[in-house]
PDB file of C-alpha atoms in Angstrom:
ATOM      1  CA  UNK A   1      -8.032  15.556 -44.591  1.00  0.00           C
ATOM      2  CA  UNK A   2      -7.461  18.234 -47.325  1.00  0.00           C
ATOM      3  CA  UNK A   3      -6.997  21.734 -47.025  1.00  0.00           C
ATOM      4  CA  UNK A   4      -9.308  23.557 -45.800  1.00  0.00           C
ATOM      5  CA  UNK A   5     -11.293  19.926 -44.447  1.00  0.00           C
ATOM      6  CA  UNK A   6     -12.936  20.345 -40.915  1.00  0.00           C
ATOM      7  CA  UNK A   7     -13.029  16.411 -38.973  1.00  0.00           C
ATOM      8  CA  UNK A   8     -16.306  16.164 -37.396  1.00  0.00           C
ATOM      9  CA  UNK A   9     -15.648  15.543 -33.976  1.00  0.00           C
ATOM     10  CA  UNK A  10     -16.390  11.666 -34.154  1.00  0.00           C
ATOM     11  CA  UNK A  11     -13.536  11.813 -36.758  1.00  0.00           C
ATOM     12  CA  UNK A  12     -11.042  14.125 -34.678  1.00  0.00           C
ATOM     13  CA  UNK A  13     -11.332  10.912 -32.022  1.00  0.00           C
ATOM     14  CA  UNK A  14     -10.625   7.764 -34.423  1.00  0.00           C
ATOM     15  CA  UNK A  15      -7.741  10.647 -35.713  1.00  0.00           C
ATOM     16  CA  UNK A  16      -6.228  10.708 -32.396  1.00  0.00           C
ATOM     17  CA  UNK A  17      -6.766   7.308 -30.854  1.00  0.00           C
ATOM     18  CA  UNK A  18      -4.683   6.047 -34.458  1.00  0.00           C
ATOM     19  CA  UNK A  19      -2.417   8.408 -33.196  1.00  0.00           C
ATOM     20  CA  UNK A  20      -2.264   7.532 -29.627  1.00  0.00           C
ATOM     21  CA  UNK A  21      -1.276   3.993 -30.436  1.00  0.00           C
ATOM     22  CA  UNK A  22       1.621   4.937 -33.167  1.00  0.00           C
ATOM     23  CA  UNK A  23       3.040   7.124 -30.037  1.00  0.00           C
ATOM     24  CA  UNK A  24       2.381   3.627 -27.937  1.00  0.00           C
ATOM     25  CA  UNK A  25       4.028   1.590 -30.735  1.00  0.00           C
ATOM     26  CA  UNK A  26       7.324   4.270 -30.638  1.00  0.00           C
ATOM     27  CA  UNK A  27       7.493   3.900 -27.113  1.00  0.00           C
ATOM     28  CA  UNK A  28       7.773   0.677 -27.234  1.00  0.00           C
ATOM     29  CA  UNK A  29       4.565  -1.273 -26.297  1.00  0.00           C
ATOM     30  CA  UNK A  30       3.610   0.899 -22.949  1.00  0.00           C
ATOM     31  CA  UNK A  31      -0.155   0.381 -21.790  1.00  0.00           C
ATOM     32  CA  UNK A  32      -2.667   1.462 -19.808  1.00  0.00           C
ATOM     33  CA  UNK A  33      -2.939   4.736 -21.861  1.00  0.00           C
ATOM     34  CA  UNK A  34      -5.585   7.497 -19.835  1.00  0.00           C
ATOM     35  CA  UNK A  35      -7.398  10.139 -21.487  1.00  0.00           C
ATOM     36  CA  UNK A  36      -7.368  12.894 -18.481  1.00  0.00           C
ATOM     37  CA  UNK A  37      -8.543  15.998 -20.869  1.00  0.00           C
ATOM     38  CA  UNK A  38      -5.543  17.326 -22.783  1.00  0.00           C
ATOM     39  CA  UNK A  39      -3.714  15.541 -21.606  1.00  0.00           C
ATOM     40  CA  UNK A  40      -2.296  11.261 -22.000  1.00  0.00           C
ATOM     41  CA  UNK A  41      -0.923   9.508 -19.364  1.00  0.00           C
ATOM     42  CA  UNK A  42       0.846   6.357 -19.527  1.00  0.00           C
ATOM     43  CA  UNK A  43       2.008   3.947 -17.224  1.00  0.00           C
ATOM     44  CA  UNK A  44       5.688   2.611 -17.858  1.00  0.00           C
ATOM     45  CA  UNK A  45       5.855  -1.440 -17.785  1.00  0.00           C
ATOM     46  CA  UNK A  46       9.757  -1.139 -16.677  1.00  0.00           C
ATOM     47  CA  UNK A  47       9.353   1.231 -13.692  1.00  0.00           C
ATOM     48  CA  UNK A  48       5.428   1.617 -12.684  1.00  0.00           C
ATOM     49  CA  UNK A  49       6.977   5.114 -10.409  1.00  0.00           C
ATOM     50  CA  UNK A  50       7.373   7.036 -14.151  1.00  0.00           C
ATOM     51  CA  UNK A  51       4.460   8.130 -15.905  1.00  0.00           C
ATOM     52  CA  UNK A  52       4.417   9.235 -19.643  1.00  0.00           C
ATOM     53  CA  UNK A  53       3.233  12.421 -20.704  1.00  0.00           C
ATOM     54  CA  UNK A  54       2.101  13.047 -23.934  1.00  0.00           C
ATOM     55  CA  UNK A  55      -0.261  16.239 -25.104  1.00  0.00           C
ATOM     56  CA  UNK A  56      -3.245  15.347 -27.264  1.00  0.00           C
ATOM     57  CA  UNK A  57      -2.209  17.653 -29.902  1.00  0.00           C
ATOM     58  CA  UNK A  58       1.276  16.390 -30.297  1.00  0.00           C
ATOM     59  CA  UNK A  59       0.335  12.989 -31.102  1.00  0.00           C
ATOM     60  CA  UNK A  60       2.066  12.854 -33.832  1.00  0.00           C
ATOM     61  CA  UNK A  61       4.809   9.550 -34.479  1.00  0.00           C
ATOM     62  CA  UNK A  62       6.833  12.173 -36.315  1.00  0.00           C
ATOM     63  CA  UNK A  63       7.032  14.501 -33.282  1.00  0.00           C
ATOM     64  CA  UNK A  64       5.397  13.230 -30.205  1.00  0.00           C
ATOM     65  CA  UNK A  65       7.311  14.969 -26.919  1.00  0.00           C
ATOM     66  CA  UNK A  66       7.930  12.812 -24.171  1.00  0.00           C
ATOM     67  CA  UNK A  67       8.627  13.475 -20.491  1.00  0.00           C
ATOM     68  CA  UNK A  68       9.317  11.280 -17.653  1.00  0.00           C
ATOM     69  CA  UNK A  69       8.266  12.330 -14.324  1.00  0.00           C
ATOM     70  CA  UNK A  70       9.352   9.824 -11.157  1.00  0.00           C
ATOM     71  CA  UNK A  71       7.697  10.388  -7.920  1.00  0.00           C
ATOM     72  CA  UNK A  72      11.028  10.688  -5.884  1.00  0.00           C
ATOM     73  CA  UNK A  73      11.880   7.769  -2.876  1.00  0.00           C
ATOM     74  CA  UNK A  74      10.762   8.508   0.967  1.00  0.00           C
ATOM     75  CA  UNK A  75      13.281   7.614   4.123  1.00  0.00           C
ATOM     76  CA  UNK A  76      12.085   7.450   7.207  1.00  0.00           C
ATOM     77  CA  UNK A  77      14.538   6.932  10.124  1.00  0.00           C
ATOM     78  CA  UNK A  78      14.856   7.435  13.298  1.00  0.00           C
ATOM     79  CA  UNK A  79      18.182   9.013  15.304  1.00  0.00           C
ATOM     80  CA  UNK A  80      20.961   6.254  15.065  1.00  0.00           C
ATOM     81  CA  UNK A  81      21.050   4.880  18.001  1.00  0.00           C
ATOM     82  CA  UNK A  82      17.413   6.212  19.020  1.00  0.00           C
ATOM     83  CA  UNK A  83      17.011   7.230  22.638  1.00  0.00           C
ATOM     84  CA  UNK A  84      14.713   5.722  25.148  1.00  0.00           C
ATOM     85  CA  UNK A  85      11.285   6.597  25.357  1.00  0.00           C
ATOM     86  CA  UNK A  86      10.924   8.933  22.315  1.00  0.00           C
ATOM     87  CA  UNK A  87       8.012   7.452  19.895  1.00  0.00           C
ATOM     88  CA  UNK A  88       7.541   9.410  16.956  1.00  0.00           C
ATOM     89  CA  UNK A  89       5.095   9.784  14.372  1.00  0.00           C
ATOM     90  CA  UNK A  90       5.934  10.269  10.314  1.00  0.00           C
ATOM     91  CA  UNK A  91       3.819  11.096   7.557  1.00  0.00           C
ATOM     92  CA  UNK A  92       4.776   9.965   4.230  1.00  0.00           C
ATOM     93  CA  UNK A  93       2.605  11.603   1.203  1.00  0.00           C
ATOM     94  CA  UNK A  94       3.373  10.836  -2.163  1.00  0.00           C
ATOM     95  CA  UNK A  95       1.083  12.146  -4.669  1.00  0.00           C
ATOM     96  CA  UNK A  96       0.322  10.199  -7.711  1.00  0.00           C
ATOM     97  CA  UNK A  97       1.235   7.098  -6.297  1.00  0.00           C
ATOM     98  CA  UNK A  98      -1.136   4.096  -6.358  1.00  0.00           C
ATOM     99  CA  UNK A  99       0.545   2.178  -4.023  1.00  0.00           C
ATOM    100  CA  UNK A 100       3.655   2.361  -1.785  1.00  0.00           C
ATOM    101  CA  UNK A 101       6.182  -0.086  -1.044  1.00  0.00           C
ATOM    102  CA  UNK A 102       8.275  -0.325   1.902  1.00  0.00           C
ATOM    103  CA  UNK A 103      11.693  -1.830   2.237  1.00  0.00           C
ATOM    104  CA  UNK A 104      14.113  -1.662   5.454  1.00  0.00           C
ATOM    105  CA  UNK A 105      17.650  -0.514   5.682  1.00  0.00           C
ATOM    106  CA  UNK A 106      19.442  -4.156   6.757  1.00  0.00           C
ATOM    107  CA  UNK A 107      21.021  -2.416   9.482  1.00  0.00           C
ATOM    108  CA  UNK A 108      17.699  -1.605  11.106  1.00  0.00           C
ATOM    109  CA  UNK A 109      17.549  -3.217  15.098  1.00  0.00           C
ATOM    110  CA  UNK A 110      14.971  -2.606  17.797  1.00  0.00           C
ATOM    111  CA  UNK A 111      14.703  -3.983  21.115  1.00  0.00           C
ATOM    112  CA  UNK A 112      12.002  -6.490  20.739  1.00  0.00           C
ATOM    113  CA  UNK A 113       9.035  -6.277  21.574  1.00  0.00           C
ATOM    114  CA  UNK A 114       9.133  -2.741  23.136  1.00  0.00           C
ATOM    115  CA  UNK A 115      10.534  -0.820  20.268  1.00  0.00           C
ATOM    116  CA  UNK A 116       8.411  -1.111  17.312  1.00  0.00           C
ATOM    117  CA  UNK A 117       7.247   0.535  13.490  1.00  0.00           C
ATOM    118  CA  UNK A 118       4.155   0.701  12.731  1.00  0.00           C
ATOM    119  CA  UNK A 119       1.988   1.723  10.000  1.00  0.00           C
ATOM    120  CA  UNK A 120      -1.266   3.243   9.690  1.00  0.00           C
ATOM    121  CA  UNK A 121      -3.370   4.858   7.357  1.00  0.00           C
ATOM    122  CA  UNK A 122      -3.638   8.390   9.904  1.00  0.00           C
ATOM    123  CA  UNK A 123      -3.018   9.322  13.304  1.00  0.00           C
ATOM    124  CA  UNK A 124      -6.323   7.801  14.285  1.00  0.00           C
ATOM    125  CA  UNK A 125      -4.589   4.203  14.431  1.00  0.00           C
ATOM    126  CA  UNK A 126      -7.632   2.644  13.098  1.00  0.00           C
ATOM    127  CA  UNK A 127      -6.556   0.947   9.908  1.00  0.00           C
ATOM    128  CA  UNK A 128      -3.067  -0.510  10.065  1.00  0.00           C
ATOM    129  CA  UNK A 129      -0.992  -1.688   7.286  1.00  0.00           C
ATOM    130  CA  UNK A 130       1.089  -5.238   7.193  1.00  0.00           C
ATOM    131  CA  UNK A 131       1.508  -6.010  11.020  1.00  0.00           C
ATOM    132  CA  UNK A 132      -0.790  -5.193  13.481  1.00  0.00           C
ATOM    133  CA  UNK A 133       2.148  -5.948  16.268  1.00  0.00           C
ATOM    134  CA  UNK A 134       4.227  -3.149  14.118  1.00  0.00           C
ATOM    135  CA  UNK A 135       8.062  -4.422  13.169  1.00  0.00           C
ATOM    136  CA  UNK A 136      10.939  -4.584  15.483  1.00  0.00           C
ATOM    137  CA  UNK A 137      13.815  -6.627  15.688  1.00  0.00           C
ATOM    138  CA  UNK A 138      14.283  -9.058  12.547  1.00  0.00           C
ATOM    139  CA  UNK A 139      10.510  -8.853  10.485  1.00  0.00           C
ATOM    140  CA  UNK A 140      11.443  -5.933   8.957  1.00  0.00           C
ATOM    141  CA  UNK A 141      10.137  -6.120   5.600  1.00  0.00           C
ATOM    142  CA  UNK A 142      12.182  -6.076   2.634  1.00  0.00           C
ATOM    143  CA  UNK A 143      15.374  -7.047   4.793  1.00  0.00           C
ATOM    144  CA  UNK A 144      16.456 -10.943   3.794  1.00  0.00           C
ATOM    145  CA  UNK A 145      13.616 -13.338   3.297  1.00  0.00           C
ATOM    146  CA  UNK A 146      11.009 -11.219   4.203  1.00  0.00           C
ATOM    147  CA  UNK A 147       8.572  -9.178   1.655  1.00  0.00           C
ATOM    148  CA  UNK A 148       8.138  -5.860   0.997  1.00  0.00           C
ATOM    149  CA  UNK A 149       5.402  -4.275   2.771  1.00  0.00           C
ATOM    150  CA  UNK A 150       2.695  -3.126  -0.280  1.00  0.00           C
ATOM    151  CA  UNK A 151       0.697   0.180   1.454  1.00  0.00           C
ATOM    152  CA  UNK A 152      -2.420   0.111  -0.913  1.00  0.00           C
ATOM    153  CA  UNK A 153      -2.759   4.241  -1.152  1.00  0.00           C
ATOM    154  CA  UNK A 154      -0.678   7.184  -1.805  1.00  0.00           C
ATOM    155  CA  UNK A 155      -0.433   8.605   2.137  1.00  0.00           C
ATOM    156  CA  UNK A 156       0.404   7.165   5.117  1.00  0.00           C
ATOM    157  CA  UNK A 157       1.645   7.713   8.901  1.00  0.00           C
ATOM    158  CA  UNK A 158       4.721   5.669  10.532  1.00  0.00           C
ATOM    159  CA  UNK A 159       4.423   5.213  14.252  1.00  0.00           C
ATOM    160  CA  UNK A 160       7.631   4.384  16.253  1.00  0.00           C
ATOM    161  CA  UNK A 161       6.386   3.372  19.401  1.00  0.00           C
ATOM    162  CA  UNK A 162       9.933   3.372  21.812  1.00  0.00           C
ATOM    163  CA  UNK A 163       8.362   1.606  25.399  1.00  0.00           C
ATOM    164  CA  UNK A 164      12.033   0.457  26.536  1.00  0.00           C
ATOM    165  CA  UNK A 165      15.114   1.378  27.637  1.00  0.00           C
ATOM    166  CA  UNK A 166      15.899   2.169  24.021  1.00  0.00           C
ATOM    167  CA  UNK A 167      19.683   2.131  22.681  1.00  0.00           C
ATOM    168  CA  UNK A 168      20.897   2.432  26.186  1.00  0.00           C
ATOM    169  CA  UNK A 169      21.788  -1.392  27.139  1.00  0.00           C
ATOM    170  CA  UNK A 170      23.285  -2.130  23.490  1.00  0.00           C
ATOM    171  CA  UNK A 171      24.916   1.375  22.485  1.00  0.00           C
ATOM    172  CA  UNK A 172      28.475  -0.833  22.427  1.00  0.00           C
ATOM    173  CA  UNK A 173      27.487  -3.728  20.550  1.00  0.00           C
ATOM    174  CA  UNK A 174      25.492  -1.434  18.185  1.00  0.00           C
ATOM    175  CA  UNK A 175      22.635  -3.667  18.209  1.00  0.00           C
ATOM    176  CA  UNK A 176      19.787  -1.060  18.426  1.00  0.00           C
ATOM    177  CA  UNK A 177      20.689   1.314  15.827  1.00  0.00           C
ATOM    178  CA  UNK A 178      17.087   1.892  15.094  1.00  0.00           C
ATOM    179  CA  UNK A 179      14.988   1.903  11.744  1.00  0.00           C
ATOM    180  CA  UNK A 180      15.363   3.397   8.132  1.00  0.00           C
ATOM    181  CA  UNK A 181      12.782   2.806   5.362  1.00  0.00           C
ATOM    182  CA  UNK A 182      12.856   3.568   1.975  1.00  0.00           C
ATOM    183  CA  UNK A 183       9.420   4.410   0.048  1.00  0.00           C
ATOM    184  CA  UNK A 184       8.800   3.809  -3.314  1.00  0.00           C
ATOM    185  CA  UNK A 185       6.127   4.133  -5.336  1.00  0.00           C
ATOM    186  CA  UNK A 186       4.188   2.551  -7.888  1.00  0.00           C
ATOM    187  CA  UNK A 187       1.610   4.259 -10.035  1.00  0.00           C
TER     188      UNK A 187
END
């Protein structure tokens, strides 16, 4: 508009959403663009864990401002070895996430079937997530032919349920050095 030209406010929207997709078109074709008040978030194609910040009033090609903000990895482990009869419980929260995926440290061993992970949506037990047997010994997902394990929400609990003798049979050969898992997660 001119100087001294007010947009009405159906022409301050068609104003931004032409600018909203030259800032799309800069950043090189990412989608899934949200209007959350003043505020635009977008989702990055290359790594869904960054999200894409831009202010409504910057939306400008000639200056928009971007800033990349990664929800950090989780690791869960227990003690290496782990000691008999000790379960544990661990929460994992990771806000803004839409989904979590879990992958296993290769070196992770359990005495099977005794000594397994498993994961639930709370303490309740309730709803569990991938396995209902939990993971021990070689499913461990993520660790050579087997999947990741996709959590479908931001929070979560990890149960280690330790029923046997624990590391103390296999302590030399090194066998049952316990668990790690690494969180990521996708938005």
């Amino acid at each position: 508009p001119g100087p001294g030209r007010v947009l009405s406010p159906s022409e301050q929207r068609r104003r931004e959403s032409q600018n909203l997709v030259s800032a799309l078109a800069i950043l090189g074709g990412e989608k899934e663009a949200l209007r959350m008040g003043s505020l635009v978030r977008l989702r990055s194609e290359s790594d869904p864990g960054i999200v894409i910040r831009l202010s409504h009033f910057i939306l400008r090609p000639e200056n928009a401002v971007v800033s990349e903000e990664k929800i950090p990895d989780v690791t869960v482990q227990s003690t290496h070895p782990y000691q008999p009869r000790t379960s544990q419980w661990f929460d994992v929260r990771m806000p803004g996430a839409k989904e979590v995926r879990i992958r296993f440290d290769p070196r992770s061993h359990t005495r099977s079937p005794s000594d397994s992970v498993y994961f639930y949506k709370n303490r309740s037990r309730r709803q569990v997530f991938g396995n209902s047997h939990g993971y021990d010994g070689r499913s461990w997902p993520g660790v050579g032919l087997n999947r990741e394990l996709v959590i479908p929400t931001n929070s979560f609990v990890a149960y280690f349920r330790v029923m046997g003798s624990g590391s103390s049979s296999k302590t030399a050969s090194g066998k049952e050095w316990g668990f790690r898992f690494t969180a990521r997660a996708s938005s």
